[in-house]
mmCIF file of C-alpha atoms in Angstrom:
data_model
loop_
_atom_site.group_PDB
_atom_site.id
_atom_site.type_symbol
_atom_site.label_atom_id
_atom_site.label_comp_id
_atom_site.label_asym_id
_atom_site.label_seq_id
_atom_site.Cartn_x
_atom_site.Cartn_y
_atom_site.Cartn_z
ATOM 1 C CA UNK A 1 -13.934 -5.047 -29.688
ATOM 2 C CA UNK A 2 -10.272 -5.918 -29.812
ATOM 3 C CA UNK A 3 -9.233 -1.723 -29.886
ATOM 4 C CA UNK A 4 -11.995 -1.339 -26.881
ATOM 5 C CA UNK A 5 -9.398 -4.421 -24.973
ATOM 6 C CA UNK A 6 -6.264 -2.687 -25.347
ATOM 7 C CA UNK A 7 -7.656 1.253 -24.994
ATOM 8 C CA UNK A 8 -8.998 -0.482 -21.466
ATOM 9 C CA UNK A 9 -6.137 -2.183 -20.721
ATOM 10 C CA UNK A 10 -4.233 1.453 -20.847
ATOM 11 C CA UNK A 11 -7.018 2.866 -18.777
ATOM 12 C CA UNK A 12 -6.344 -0.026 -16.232
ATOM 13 C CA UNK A 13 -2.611 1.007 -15.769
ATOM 14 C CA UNK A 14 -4.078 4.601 -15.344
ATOM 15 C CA UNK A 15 -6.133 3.432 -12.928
ATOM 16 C CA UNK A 16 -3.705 1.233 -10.807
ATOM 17 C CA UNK A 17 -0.911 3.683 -10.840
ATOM 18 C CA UNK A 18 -2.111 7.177 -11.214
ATOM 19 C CA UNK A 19 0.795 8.910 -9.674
ATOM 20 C CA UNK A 20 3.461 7.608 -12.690
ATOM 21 C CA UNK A 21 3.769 9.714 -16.124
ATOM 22 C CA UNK A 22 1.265 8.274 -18.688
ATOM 23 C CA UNK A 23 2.744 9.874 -21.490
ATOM 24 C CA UNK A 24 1.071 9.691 -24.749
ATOM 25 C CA UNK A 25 4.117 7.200 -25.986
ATOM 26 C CA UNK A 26 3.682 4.737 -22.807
ATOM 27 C CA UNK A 27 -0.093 4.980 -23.350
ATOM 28 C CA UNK A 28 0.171 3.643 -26.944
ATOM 29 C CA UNK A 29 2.769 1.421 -26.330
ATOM 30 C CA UNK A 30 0.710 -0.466 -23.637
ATOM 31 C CA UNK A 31 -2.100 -0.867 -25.708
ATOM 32 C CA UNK A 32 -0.569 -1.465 -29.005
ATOM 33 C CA UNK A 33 -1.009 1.511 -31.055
ATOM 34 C CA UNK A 34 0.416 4.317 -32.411
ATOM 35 C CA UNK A 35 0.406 7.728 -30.675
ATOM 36 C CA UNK A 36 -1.858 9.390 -32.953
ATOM 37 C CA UNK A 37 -4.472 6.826 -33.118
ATOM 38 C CA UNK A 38 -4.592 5.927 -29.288
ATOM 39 C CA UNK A 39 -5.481 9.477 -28.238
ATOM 40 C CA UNK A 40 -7.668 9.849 -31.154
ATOM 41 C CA UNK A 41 -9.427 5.999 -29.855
ATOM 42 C CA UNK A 42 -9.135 6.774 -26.612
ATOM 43 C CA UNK A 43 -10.932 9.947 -26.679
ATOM 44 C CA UNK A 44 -14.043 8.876 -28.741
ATOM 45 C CA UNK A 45 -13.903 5.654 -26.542
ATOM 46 C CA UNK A 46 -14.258 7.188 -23.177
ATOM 47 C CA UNK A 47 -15.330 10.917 -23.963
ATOM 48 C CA UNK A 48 -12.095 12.738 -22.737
ATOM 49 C CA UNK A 49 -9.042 12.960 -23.789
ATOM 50 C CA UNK A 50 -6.207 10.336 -21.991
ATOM 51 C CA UNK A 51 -4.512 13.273 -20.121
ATOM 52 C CA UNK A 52 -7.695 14.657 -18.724
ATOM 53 C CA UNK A 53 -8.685 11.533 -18.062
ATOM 54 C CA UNK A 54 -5.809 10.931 -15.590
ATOM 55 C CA UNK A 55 -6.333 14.186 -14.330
ATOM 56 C CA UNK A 56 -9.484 13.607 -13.223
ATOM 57 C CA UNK A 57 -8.169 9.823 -11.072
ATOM 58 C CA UNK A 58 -5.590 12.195 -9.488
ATOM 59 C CA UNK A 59 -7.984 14.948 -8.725
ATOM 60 C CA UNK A 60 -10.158 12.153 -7.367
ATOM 61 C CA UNK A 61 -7.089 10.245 -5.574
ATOM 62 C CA UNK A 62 -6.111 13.258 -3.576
ATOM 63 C CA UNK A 63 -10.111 14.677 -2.943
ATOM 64 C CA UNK A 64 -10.470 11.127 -0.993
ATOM 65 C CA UNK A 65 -6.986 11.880 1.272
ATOM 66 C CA UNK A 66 -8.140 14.462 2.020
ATOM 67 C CA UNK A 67 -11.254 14.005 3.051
ATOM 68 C CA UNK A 68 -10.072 10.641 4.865
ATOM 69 C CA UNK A 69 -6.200 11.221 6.366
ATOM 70 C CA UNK A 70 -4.738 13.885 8.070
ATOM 71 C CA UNK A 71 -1.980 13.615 5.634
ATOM 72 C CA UNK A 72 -0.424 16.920 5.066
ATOM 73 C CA UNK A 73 -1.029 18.302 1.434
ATOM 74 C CA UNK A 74 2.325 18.797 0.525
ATOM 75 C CA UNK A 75 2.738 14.961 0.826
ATOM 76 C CA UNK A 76 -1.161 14.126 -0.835
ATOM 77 C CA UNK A 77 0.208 16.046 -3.325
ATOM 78 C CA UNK A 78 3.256 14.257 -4.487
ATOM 79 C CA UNK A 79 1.610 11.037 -3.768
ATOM 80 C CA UNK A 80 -1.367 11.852 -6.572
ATOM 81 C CA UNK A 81 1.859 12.392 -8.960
ATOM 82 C CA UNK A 82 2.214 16.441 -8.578
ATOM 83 C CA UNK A 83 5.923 17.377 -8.653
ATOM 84 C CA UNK A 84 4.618 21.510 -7.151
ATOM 85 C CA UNK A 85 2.414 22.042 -4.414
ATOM 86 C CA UNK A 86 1.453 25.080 -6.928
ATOM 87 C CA UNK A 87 0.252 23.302 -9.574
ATOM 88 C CA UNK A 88 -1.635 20.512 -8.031
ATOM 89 C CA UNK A 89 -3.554 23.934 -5.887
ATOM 90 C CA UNK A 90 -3.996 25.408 -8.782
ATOM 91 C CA UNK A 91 -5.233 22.217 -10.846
ATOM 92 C CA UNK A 92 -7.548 20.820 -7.685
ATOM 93 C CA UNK A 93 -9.021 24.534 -7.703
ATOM 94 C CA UNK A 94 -9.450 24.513 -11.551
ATOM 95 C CA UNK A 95 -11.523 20.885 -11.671
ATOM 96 C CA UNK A 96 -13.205 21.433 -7.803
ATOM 97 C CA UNK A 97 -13.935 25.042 -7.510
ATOM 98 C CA UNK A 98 -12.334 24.946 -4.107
ATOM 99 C CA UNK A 99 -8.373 24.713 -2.986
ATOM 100 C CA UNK A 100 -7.370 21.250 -1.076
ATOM 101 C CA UNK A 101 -7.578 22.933 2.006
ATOM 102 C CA UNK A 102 -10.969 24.146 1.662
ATOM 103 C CA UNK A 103 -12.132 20.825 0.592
ATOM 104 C CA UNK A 104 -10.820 19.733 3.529
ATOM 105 C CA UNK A 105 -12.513 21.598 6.060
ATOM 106 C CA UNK A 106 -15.235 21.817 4.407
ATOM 107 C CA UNK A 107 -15.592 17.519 4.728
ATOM 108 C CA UNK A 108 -14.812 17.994 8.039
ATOM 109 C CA UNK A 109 -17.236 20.415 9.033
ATOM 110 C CA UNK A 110 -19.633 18.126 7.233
ATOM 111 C CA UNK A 111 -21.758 15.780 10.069
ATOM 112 C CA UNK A 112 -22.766 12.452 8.633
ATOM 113 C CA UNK A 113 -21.433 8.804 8.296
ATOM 114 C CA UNK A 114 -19.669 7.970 4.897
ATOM 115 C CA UNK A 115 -18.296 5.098 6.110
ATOM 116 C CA UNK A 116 -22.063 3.548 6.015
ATOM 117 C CA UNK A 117 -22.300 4.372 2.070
ATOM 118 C CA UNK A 118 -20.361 1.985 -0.135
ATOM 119 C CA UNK A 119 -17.106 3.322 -1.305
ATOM 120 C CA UNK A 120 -17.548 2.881 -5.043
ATOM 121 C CA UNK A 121 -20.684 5.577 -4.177
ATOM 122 C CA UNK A 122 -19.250 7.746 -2.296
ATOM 123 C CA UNK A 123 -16.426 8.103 -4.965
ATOM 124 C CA UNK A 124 -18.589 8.540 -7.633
ATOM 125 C CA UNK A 125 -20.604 10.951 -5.984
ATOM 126 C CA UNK A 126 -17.150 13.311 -5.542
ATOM 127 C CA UNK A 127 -15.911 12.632 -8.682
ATOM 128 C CA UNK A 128 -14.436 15.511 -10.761
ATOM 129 C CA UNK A 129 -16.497 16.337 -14.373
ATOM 130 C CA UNK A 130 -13.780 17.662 -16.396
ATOM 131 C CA UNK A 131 -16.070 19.101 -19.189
ATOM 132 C CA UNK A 132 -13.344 21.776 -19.783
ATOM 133 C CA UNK A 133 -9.757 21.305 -20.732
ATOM 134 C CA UNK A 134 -7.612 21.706 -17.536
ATOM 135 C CA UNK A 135 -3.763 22.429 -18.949
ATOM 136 C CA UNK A 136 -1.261 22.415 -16.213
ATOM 137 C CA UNK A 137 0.037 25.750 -17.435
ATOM 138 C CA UNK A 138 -1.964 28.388 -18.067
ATOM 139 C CA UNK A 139 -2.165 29.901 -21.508
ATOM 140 C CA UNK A 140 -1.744 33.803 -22.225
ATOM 141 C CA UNK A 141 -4.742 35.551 -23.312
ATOM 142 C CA UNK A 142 -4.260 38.108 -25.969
ATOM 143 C CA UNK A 143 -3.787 41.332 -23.219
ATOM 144 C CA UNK A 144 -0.431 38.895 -22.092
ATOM 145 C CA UNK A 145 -2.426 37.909 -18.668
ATOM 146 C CA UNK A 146 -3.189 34.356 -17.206
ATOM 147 C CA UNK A 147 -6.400 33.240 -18.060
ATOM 148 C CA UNK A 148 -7.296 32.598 -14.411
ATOM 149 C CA UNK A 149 -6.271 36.209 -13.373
ATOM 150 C CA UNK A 150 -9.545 38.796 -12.727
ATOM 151 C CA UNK A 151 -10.085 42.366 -12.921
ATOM 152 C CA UNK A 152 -8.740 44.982 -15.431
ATOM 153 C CA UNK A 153 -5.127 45.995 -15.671
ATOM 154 C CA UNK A 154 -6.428 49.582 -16.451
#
């Protein structure tokens, strides 16, 4: 019960600032434990790894800007705590299945009232399921291509 206390209060700081680094080390040292054993706790406490974890908040963070501001995505972008407009495209597309921009207009082609639907429903409804690892660089397959690449090279 006392682990559970401090692996939430780490998830809380997550939570509240999901644009900052939440480095393995900071993670462990806000919850009192060593590096090795947080992410091991952490992960059979929630499900998911810590980094995927705040992955998914960010993910979430920026699918709600956009879907709610006119912000452009350069700037959702950097808010959610992306440092390249590349990688947070290529990240949102990974965990959505669509680019920010699609999401976009695809919320705003949408008709109906969200604002009638409580918030905490609305974002549960849209969040991510990271069942797969998302890395925010892409491993080389065996041929030397991206994994995300298609076709043959033939």
């Amino acid at each position: 019960m006392k682990l559970l206390r401090r692996l939430l209060r780490a998830k809380d700081h997550m939570d509240a600032a999901p644009h900052e680094d939440w480095p393995i080390s900071r993670l462990a040292s806000v919850s009192g434990a060593s590096e090795a054993y947080f992410a091991r706790s952490f992960r059979d406490a929630f499900g998911i790894p810590p980094h995927r974890y705040l992955l998914t908040r960010r993910v979430e963070r920026a699918a709600a800007l956009l879907r709610d501001t006119d912000t452009p995505i350069i700037e959702i972008a950097l808010e959610t705590g992306w440092n390249s407009l590349g990688t947070f495209g290529r990240t949102f597309r990974d965990v959505t299945g669509e680019s920010p921009s699609e999401l976009r207009r695809r919320m705003q082609l949408v008709p109906g009232d969200l604002e009638e639907v409580p918030h905490c429903f609305v974002s549960a409804a849209q969040r991510p399921h990271l069942k797969m690892a998302v890395s925010e660089k892409r491993r080389r397959t065996k041929e030397g291509r991206h994994d995300g690449r298609k076709g043959d090279d033939s």
